Short mmCIF file of C-alpha atoms in Angstrom, two decimals:
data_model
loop_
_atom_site.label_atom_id
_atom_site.label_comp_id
_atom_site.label_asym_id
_atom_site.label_seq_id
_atom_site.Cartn_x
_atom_site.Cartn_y
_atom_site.Cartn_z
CA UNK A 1 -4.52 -49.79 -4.51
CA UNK A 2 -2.12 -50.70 -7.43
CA UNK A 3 -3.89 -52.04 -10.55
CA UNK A 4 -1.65 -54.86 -12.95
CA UNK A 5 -3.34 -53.67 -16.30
CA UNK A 6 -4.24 -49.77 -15.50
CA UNK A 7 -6.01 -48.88 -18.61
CA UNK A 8 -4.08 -46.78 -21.45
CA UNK A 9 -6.98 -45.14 -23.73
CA UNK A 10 -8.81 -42.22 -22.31
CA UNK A 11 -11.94 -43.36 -23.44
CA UNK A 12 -11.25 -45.99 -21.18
CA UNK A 13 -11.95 -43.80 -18.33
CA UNK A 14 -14.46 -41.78 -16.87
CA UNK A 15 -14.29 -37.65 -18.14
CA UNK A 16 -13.54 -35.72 -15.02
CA UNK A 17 -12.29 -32.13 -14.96
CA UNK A 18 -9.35 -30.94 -14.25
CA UNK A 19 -8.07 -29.70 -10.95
CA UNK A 20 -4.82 -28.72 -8.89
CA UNK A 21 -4.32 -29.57 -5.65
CA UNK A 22 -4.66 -26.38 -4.02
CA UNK A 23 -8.18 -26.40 -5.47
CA UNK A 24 -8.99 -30.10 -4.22
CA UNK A 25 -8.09 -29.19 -0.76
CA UNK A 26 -10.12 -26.47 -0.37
CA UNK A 27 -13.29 -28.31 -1.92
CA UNK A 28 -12.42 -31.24 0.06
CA UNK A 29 -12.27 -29.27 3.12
CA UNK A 30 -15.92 -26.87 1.51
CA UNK A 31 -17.82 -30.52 1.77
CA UNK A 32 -18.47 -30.31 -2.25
CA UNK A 33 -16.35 -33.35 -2.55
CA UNK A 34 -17.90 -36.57 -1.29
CA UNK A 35 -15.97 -39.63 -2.56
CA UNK A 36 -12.32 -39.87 -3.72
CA UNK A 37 -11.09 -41.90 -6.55
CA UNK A 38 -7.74 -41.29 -8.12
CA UNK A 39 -5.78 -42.91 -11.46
CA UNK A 40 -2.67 -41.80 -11.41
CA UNK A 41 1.33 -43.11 -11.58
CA UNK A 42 1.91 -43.94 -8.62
CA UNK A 43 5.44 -42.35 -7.98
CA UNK A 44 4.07 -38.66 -9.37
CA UNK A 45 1.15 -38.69 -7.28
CA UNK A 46 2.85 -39.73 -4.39
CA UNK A 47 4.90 -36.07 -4.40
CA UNK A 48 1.61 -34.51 -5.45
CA UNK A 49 0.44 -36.01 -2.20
CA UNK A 50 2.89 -34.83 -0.24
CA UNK A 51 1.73 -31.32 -1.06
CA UNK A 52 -1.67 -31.56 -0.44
CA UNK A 53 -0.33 -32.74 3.03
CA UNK A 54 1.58 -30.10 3.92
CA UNK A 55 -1.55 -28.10 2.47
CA UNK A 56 -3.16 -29.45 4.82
CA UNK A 57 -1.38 -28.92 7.76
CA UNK A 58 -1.21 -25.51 6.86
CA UNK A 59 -4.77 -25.34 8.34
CA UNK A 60 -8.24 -23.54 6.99
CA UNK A 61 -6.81 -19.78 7.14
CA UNK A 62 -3.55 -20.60 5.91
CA UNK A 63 -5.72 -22.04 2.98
CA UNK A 64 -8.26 -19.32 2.63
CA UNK A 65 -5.73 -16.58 2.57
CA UNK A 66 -3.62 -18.47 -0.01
CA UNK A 67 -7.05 -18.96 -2.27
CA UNK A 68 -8.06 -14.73 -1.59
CA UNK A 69 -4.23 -14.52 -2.65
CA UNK A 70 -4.04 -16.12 -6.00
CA UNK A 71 -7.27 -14.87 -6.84
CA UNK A 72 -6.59 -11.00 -6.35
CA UNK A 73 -2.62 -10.60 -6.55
CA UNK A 74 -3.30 -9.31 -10.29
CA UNK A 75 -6.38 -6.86 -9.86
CA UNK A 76 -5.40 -3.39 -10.89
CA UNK A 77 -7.34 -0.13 -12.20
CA UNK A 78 -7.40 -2.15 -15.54
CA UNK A 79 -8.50 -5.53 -14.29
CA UNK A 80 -11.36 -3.96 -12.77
CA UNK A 81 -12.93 -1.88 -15.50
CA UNK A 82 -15.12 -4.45 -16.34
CA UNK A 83 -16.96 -4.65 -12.72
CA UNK A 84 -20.21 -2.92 -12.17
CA UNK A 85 -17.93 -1.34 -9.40
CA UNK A 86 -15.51 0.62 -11.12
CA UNK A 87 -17.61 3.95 -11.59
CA UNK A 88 -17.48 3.75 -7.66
CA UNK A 89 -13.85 2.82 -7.40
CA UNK A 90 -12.80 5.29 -10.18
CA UNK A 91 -15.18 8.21 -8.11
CA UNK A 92 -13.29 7.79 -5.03
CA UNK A 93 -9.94 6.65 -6.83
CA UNK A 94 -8.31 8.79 -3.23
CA UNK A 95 -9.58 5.75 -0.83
CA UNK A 96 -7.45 3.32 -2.50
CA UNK A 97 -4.73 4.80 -3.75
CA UNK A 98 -1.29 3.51 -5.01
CA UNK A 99 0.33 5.82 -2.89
CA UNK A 100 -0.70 7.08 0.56
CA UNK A 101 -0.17 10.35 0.82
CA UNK A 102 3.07 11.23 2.97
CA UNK A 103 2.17 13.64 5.64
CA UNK A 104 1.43 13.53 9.58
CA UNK A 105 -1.90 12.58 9.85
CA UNK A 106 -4.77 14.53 10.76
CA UNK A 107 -6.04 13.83 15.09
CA UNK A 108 -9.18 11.92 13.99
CA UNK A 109 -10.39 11.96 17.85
CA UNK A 110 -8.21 8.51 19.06
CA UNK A 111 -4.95 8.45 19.90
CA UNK A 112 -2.54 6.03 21.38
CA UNK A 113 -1.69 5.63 25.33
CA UNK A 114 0.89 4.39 26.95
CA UNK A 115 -0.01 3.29 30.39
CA UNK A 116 2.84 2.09 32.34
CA UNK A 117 3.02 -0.23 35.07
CA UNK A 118 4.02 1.63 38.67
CA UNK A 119 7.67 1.98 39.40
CA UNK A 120 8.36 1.40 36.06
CA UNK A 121 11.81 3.23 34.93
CA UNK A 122 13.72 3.18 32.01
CA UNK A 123 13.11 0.89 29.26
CA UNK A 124 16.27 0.47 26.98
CA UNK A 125 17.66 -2.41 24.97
CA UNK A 126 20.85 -1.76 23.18
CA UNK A 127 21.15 -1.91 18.91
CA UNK A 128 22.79 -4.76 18.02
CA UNK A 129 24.60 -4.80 14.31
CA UNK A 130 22.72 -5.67 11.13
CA UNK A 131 23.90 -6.53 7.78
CA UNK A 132 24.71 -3.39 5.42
CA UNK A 133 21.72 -4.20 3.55
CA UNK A 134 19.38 -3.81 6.19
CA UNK A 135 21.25 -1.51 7.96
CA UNK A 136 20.89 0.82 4.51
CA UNK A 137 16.88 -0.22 4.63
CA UNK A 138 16.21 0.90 7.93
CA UNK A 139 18.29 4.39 7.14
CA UNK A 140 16.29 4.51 3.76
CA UNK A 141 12.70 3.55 5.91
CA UNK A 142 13.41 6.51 9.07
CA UNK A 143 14.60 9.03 6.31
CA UNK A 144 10.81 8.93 4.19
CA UNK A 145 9.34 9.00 7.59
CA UNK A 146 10.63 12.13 8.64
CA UNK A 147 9.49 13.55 5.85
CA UNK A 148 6.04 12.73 6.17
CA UNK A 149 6.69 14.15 9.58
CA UNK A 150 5.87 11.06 11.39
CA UNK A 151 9.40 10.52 13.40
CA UNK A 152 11.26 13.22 14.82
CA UNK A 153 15.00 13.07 16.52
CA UNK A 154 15.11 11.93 19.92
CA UNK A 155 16.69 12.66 22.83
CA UNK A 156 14.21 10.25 25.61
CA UNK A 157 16.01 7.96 27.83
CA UNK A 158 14.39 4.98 26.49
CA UNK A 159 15.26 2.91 23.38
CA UNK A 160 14.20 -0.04 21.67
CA UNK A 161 16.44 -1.51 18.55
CA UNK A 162 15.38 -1.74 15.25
CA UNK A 163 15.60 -4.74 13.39
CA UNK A 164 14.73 -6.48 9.73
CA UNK A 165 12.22 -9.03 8.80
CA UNK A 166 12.23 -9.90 4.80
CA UNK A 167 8.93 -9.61 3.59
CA UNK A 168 7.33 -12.58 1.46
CA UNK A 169 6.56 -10.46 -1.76
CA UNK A 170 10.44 -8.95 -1.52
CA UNK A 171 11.80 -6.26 0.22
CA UNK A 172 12.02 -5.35 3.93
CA UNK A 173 9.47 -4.56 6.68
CA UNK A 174 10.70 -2.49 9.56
CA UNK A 175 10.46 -3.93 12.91
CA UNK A 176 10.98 -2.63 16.87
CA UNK A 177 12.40 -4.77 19.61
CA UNK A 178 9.39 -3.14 22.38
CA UNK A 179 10.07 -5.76 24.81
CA UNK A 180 10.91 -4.26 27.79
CA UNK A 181 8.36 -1.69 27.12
CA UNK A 182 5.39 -3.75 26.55
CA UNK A 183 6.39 -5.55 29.41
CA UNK A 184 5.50 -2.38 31.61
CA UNK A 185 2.77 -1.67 29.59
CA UNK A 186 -0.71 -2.05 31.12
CA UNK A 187 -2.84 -4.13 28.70
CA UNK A 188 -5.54 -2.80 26.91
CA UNK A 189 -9.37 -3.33 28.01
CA UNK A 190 -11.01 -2.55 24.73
CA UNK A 191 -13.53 -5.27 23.44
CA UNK A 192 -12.43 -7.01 20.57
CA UNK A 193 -15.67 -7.94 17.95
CA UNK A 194 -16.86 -11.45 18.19
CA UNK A 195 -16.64 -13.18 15.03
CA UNK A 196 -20.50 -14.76 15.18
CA UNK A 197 -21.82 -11.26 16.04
CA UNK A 198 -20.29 -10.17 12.72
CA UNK A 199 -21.04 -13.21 10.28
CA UNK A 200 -24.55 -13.25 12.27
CA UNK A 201 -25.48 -9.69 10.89
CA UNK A 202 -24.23 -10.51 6.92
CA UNK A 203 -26.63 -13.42 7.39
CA UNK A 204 -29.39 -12.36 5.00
CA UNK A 205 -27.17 -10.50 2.37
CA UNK A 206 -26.45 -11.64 -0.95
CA UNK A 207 -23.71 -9.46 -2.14
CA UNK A 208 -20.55 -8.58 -0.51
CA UNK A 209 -16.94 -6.64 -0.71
CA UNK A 210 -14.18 -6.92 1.47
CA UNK A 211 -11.47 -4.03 2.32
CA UNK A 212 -8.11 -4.06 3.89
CA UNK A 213 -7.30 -0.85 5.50
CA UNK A 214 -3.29 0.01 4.94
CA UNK A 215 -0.98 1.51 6.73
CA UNK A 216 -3.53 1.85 9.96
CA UNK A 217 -1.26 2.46 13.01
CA UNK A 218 0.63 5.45 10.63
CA UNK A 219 -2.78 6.57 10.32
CA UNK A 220 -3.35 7.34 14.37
CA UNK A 221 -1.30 9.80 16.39
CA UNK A 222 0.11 9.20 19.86
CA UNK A 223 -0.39 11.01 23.00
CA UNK A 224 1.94 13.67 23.06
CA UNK A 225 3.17 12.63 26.78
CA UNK A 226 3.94 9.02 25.51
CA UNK A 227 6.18 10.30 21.97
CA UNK A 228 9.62 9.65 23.97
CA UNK A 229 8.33 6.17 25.08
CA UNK A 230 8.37 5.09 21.28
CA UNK A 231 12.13 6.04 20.85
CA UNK A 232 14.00 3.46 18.58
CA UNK A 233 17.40 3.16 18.35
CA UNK A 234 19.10 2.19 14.51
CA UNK A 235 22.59 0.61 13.69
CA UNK A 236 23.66 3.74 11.78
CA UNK A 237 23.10 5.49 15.16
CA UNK A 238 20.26 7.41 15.26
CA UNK A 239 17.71 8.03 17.88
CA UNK A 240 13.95 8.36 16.30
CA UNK A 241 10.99 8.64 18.31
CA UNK A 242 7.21 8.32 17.00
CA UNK A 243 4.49 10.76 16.71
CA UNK A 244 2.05 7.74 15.18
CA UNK A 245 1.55 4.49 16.32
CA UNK A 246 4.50 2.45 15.38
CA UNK A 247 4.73 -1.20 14.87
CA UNK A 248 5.18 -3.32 17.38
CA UNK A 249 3.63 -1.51 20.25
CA UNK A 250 1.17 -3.38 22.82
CA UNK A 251 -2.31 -2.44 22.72
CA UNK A 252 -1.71 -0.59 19.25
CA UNK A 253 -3.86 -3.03 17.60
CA UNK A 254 -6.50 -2.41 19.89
CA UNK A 255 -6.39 1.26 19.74
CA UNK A 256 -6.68 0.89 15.63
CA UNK A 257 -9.43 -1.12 15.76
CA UNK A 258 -11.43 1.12 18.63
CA UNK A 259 -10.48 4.24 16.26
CA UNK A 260 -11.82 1.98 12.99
CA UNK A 261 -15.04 1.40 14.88
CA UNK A 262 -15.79 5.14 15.91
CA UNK A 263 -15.04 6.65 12.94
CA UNK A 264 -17.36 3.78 10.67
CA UNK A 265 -19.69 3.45 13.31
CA UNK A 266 -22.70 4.86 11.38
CA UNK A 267 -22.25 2.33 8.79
CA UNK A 268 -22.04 -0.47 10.56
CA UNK A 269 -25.34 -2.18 9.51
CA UNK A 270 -23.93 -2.82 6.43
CA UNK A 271 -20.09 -2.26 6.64
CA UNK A 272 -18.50 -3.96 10.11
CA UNK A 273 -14.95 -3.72 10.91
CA UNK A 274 -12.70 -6.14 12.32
CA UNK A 275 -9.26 -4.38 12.94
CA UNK A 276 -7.78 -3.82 9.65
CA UNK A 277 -10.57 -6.00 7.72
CA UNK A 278 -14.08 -4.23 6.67
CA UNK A 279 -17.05 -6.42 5.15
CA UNK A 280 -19.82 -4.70 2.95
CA UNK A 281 -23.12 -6.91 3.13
CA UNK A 282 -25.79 -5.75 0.48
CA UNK A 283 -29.36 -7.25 -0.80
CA UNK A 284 -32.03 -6.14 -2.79
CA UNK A 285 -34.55 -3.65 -0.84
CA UNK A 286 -37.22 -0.87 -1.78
CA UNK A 287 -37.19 -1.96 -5.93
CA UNK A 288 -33.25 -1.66 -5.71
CA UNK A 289 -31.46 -4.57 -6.92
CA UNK A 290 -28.34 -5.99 -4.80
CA UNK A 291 -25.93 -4.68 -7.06
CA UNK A 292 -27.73 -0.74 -6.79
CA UNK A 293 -27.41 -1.16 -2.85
CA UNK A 294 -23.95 -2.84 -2.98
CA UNK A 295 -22.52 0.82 -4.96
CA UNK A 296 -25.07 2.86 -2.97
CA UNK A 297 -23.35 1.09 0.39
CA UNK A 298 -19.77 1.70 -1.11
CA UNK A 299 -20.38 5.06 -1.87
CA UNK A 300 -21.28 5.58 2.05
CA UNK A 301 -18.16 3.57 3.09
CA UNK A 302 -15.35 5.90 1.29
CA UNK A 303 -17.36 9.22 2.14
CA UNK A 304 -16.04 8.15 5.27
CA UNK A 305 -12.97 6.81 4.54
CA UNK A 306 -12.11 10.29 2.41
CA UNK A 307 -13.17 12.53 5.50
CA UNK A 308 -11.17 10.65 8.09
CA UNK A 309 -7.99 9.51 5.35
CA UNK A 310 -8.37 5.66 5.73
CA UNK A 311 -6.83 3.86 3.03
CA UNK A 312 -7.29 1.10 1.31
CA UNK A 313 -5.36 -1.65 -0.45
CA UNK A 314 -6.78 -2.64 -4.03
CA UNK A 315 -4.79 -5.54 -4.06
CA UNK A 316 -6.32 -6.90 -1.19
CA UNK A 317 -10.27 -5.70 -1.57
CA UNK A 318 -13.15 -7.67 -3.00
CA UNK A 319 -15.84 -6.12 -4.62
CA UNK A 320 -19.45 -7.63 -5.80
CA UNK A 321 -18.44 -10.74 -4.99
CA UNK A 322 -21.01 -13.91 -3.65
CA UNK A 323 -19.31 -15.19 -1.52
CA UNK A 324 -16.02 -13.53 0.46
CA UNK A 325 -13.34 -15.19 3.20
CA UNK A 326 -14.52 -13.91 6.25
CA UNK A 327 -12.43 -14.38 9.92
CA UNK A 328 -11.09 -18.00 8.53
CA UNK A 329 -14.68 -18.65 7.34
CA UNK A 330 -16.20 -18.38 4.06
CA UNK A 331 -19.52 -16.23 3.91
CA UNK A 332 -22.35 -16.28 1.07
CA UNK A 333 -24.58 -18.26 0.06
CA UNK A 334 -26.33 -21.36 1.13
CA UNK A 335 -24.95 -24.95 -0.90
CA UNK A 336 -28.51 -25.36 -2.44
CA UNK A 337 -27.96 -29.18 -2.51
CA UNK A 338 -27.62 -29.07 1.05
CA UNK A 339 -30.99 -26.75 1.06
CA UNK A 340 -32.80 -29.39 -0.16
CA UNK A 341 -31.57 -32.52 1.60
CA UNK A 342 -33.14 -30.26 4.89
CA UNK A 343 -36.48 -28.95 3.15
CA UNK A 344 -36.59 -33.38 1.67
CA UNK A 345 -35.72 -34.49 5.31
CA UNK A 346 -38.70 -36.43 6.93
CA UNK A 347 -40.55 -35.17 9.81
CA UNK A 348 -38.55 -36.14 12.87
CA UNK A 349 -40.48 -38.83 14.69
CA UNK A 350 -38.41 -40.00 17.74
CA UNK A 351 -35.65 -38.16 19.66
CA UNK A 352 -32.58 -39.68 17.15
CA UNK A 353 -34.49 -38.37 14.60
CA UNK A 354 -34.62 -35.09 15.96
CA UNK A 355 -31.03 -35.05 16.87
CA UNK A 356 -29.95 -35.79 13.19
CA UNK A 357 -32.02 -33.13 12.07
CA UNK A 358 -30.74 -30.63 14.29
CA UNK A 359 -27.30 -31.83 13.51
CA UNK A 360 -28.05 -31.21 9.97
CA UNK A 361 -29.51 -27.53 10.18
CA UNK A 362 -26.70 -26.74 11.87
CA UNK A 363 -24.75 -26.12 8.52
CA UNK A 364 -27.11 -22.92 7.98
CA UNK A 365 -25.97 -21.29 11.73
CA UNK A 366 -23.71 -19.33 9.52
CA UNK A 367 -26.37 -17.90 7.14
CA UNK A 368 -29.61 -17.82 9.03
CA UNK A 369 -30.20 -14.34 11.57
CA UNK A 370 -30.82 -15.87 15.13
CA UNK A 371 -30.38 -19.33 14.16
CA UNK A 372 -30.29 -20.31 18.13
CA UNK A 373 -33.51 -18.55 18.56
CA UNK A 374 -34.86 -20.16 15.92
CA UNK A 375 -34.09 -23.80 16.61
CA UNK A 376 -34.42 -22.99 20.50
CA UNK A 377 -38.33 -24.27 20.32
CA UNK A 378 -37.09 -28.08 18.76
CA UNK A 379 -34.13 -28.17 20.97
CA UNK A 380 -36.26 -27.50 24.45
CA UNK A 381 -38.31 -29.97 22.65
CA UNK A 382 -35.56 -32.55 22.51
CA UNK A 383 -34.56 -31.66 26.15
CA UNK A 384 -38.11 -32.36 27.62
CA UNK A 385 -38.42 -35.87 25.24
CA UNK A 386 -34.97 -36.95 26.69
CA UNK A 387 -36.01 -36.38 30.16
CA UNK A 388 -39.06 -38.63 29.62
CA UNK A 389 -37.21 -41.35 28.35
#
């Protein structure tokens, strides 16, 4: 709607604060935003709208991971002398370093399998040529590799090419061609977590971190048998071969995340793992407040990580926080507005009362333990009223 005489004083209108975009969509999207009602030119906030758009169509995660980006891309050691944290952080400054250690690492009871298909023979693809740039970043990449001892020169009859893909931030990442070779590769059978079994168990916390392990798959060693199966061919001409998981392998990112689980496995009340992703849950218990458990739970956490060498990346964790982006979803604490429309709502009284009820609990699946079991009684209920009628 266009308006003839838009008003021109600001006392005119009504006092709202300021957002961007970025922000509107993801409160538009969180439910906190109900009604919409915009006074702008016309021309400029038709190109603002065209961003939200493409916001939008960007989907939730594309979103959520944009949000966790702007909000951490500038925590450092400095940033985070302020959180109740950074006694912890500071104590095990080894866990997330700035560099990880170069060095083969140590066998920490998983390692990589290649399984091949029967009949399977030679897998090669030829190099193809790459721009001098690249072909100086790959030579640059295989050269710090070897040595940390993680590539050796190969001789095996198979060979994948090496290729680059230019990172967002700037820079490089190294990628393998494993076509042919995953092709012949029989897939993994390790469970992957389920995403409700994870959420379901953070469902009574109050405080929470996030970490992102880095540089996992250089962090596993392969079966010794399988080493010539990882051979990688580069434009300069050299013939490398792997003695950790490189990238681009099938079933390495199940391997990584069935290593991740063993080795945090006696943490995993409070600290589950989801490949490269680990979520710390805390709340107050025995006269400790959620903050005391949160460092008591952390302190647990990098014991491990230090014993094993899992890294993390500072950049990328979240410490203390309420609320954290977990699997696409964001997990914390109840919207106490919606709280109390549910403890406000009448007593149901007829089955589409009951229905809208249950349809309104439903927001709390994500925070309540059980919630099925819970509601099970008033949905049988619903069931048995329907059949009647």
């Amino acid at each position: 709607m266009q308006l003839e005489n838009p008003p021109t004083l600001a006392s005119e209108l009504t006092s709202l604060p300021v957002t961007s975009w970025r922000r509107f969509a993801r409160d538009l999207h969180d439910g906190r935003i109900e009604q919409i009602c915009i006074l702008s030119d016309f021309e400029r906030v038709k190109c603002e709208a065209e961003e939200l758009k493409q916001l939008v169509a960007e989907g939730v995660d594309a979103l959520s991971a944009k949000w966790k980006k702007e909000r951490f891309d500038e925590q450092s050691w400095d940033s985070l002398k302020s959180s109740p944290f950074y006694e912890v952080l500071r104590e095990y400054r080894d866990v997330p370093p700035d560099d990880i250690p170069a060095e083969l690492p140590q066998d920490k009871g998983v390692q990589h399998e290649i399984d091949l298909v029967p009949g399977t023979k030679y897998c090669v693809t030829r190099q193809w040529p790459l721009p001098r740039e690249q072909v100086k970043a790959i030579d640059d990449f295989f050269e710090s590799r070897r040595k940390a001892g993680q590539v050796r020169e190969s001789k095996s009859p198979h060979s994948a090419p090496t290729f680059c893909v230019k990172k967002a931030q700037g820079g490089w990442r190294i990628v393998h061609a494993y076509n042919k070779l995953n092709d012949a590769t029989v897939p993994a059978q390790t469970s992957i977590p389920r995403k409700d079994v994870i959420t379901d168990s953070m469902a009574l916390s109050t405080i929470f971190s996030a970490l992102d392990l880095r540089d996992g798959f250089y962090q596993i060693l392969m079966r010794e048998s399988d080493i010539p199966l990882t051979a990688v061919s580069t434009p300069s001409g050299m013939l490398w071969e792997w003695l950790v998981i490189p990238q681009g392998l099938k079933n390495a990112p199940a391997t990584f995340n069935r290593c991740v689980t063993h080795l945090l496995r006696s943490v995993r009340d409070f600290a589950p793992s989801y490949f490269d992703d680990v979520f710390i849950h805390s709340r107050a218990k025995d006269g400790k407040s959620e903050v005391e458990m949160q460092k008591e739970h952390l302190r647990r956490l990098f014991a491990l990580m230090r014993k094993h060498k899992l890294y993390a990346n500072l950049k990328k964790c979240i410490f203390g926080a309420s609320e954290i982006p977990v699997l696409g979803c964001l997990v914390g604490k109840t919207d106490p507005g919606k709280v109390r429309v549910i403890n406000e709502w009448p007593t149901p009284s007829n089955v589409k009362g009951m229905r809208q009820f249950l349809g309104l609990t439903s927001y709390l699946c994500k925070y309540v333990s059980n919630y099925a079991g819970k509601i099970r009684p008033l949905s049988q209920l619903l069931k048995n009223i329907a059949a009647l009628v």
